[in-house]
Amino acid sequence: MATFAAVAAVCAVAPQAEANETIVQDGVHYEIFVADNGKKEARIVGREFEATTVSLPDTVKGVPVTEIAQSAFVLDTSTPDETLFYATTILKLPAQLKKIGAGAFGRGMSENGKFPNGVILPETVEIIEGGAFDGVETPKLVIPTTVKVIEDHAFSSMNISDSAHIPASLRKHQVSIYTNNANFELQLTGNDSHQLVGDVFYETFTHNGAKEVRVIGLNTLSNSTTITVPETIDGLPVTEIANSALSTEQMVRFNGSAVTMRTIELPATIRKVGEHIFHGHNVTFDITTLPNLEEVGTSAFTSHASEQNNVYNSKPFVLPKTLHTIGAHAFENTSITDVHIHEDNNIGEGAFIRSQLQQVTMDEGITHIADSLFSDNAIHSVTLPSTLKSIGANAFTNNKLTTLSLPASVTAIGSSAFSGNALTAAHLSSDIEYGTSVFAQNAITDVTFDDSIKAIPAGMFDENELTSVKLPSTLTHIGALAFRNNALQSIELPTSITHIGEAAFRSNDFTAVHMSKHIEYGAYVYAANDITKVTFDEDVTTIPAGMFTYNQLANVTLPHSITHIEPFAFSNNALQNIELPRAIAEIGEGAFQHNNISDLVLSANNEIYGKNVFLHNPLTSVSFAEGTTHIKDFLFDNAKLTNVTIPEGVTHIGKAAFRENALTSITIPNSVTTIGDMAFADNQLTTVVLGAELTTLGSEAFRNNALTQITIPSKLTEIPFRAFVNNKLSALTIPATVKTIHHGAFRQNELATISIPTSVTSIGSAAFAHNKLKKLHVPASIANVETSTFAYNELEDVTIEKASSIGSGAFMGNRIHTLSLPNTLKTIGREAFHKSNLKRLILPEGVEAVGEKAFQNNQITSVTVPASLKTVDLTSFYTNPLSQLILKGSNTVINEPWLMLNNESATLKGLYTNESLTVKYERIGKQNGKPQTLYVAWQKEAKFKDIAGHWAQGAIESFTTKGYINGYPDGTFKPGAPIQRKHVARILNDVFKFESTQTVADFTDVPKNHAYYEAISAVQQAGIFSGDGGKFQPEANLTRGQLAKVLVLAAGFEPGGKSTFKDTPASYWGTPYVSALADLAIVKGTDGFFNPQKPITRAQFVSMTSLALEEMERRKSK
């Protein structure tokens, strides 16, 4: 009988000098081993699939059972069908148990097994490994305090209905319990300091020599809407709340709790609050009720996005002077509106971030405001203390400040400190060190500066509403993004300016600007304005990257001093033409892309042009200067050219030089010797004339065009990778000078014929794949036919003169009726002739290897095997109507065939030495001994080994093929086995895809975490199953009468009929449904009896459901 795969793995855990004795008793597998004390003990290592109810004994063969191995009772999830597993019920654990392995009863047991008498661990247990009882369902859990080791998640996600007695020392990462019982009993044992009072768990501890109480957990079973923590417990003051103490991350969680919001009341005696105390809960709490706080942990009162905490202040929240430490983000995302801060409060960054603060009061004496302290609130105004020295980064970011008065004491303001407010005015002081973007994203219209200001930091006034600004005469540096996204129409730059940072004036409303030779400009300084006019100092030599991109320039006059135009400098304008100074040494990538340039005169020195300089211009005319010899890489890539004349004298056309244009024809002059990769790819070329002197053609040079013919120049010795892929070539002459045709060179064309000259010694993979070739002669110069070289053509006649190998898929997908293979042939690759319509095959003498599925899916009936082929694998001829093998040699071995099918999906029955198929060939795996002809027999086998000839074989095979139901790992279907109600619900829902027709309460015995909840809910909401007394009984077997009803309802048949059975009288509730199916010949009964109370078998279920579907289809066709 089948056992769990885990057995093998467990048996290898503790190797012995001698093999351990194994025992099977009552469906449970044991092994006897020698323990460390030298005595024999027994370990449980697995169970039989059919062992449905197990009471684990204390001893086996007189030896105490002390261990349960890793995963011993876990289902093998690699099996194909969950219906093959029967539920396991564990009645009792061994009394002398010492160790329970990882996952021993883990995931899957809540669906497939239970502990109806409880998980009651004996006091002998010392070690419980991780996941041992993960997901187990039981009414009771008892863990003795004597257990020495309990690993993480040992008892995680347990479903317990009544009670749990567990050591108080355990924590949530070791035990987590779900229950639907509001009266669930939780008892902590073994530590008097861990107790429950009201709705909270607590522990005692010593502080400064005195005993105090710390709250450590919450009774999540409570339905209390208000949880009150008392001031004292047993006369001791309650002074601390531990980390996560009032969160939902507790050991016991109540599935059925109706409490969605709780009010938490903490006593005034609390002096310390830990981290994340409300995590996971929806609580209401008044923060002003804690006047004696000394320490608040990180994110102590934080409300996360998934929570609806309402931590608020009923009166102004005055931070106690005793509060010396507030952790980072302590009050994040709360509902505090008003806070008062003392100078003694040490506050972490972001403490009040994303709260609802409207008012902040700060005492004199405060010298520093922490980073992000008040970020993302609703503060309209603030009075800063006169003692303040520094303001941290993002301190007031994203508030509603409209005015700001900085005390004279301030010497430093961090980055973005006041960004994202509603300030309308700002002043920069020379006495303050500013970070970046301090006043960004406001509504500033007025800016003033101290006269001695030398630099404006990066992003300082980014995204404001400035229409004008007067800069101080002392200013030397304007930082990157300093005035970006404003409404400046012009600006007067003082002569002191020496540097303007990147994008400093980007996205304004400038219409005219001037470039000074005295200023160092960053990239994109004037990008995205409305500039129509640009002037330059005569000595300007460089225009920085993106300087004038996205403007309205229709023309521009460049000074003669310009030597460098950097990338994208004038992109996205309206330039109609451009005259470049003679001094130009370099033009960067995309410098003039996306303009309206239609006519262009190029410099003879193409090396000055970067990639895509003229991309997306409506170029209709391009003139090359006299003396041009090179056309640079990418020069007109995606430039929309419809025609171009390449002048005589050009010798080199660069990579992708004319890619993605709209060219329909091109003549390459005789002077051109080199065409780069992708030079003319992705055009609309129908005609190409290649110059006679061309010696080098780049990869994919003419990819994706519409060429119908091409003349290959005689000086070209190689046709490169995908050079003409995806064109419309219908004829091709290859000159006798060509030696190599590379991978995919002519792939995806319309070639009907080709003549391969004897000069060609190598043809790359897929070189002629996907054409329309009908006849092929491979000359003797070709030593190897590569992978997929001629795949997917229309070849009917193939002659190969002298090749020694044929690669994988070389002739796949053709229509070959005549195949001539040379005696030089040694190897035929995998799927070489797959689906090529071959009817007969004679392998020439000399063939030594034939690859897997080399001739798969043809019409071959006869194969002649030469003496040189020493090993034959029949899968080389998979899915052929093979009837005979002619063995020419005496030393040929036919390998043991596996999963061998013919063209009608029949399996191989065997090989025979006579045509009448009565004498079986007995030398499989051995040399044949003599030349002979073997005959092949086929048979259509049953899909499962126990249904051959079964009355429901056809229906079972059809149903399993569609994936509605599966078989067992041992190759059986078990047609006579009963089928459970939950499995019927799942299968019928898959078959009929029910839609909801009613809203009813869930079955009480099918919780939402049940593996079949969705399917059972679907059939219930569709009115197919109604259950009994509010229960569905998912593990019960479905009866024949019950199936009759659900099938009639599911298929929409009318209940009632003329047919009757002796055991379905009119008084029986199911008679109308049985009669309806009987009239339709879906059920027949036996000897006049229907046996409605008898469990339906798997075969009967499949048959009845299949017949019902056929009847539905018949009615639909009418």
PDB file of C-alpha atoms in Angstrom, residues 168-176 251:
ATOM      1  CA  ALA A 168       2.955  31.372  30.482  1.00  0.00           C
ATOM      2  CA  SER A 169       6.476  31.628  29.098  1.00  0.00           C
ATOM      3  CA  LEU A 170       5.327  30.950  25.521  1.00  0.00           C
ATOM      4  CA  ARG A 171       4.959  33.780  23.020  1.00  0.00           C
ATOM      5  CA  LYS A 172       3.012  34.499  19.828  1.00  0.00           C
ATOM      6  CA  HIS A 173       5.751  33.210  17.506  1.00  0.00           C
ATOM      7  CA  GLN A 174       5.434  29.781  19.161  1.00  0.00           C
ATOM      8  CA  VAL A 175       1.655  29.513  19.668  1.00  0.00           C
ATOM      9  CA  SER A 176      -1.183  31.165  17.754  1.00  0.00           C
ATOM     10  CA  MET A 251      -1.755  34.133  21.029  1.00  0.00           C
TER      11      MET A 251
END
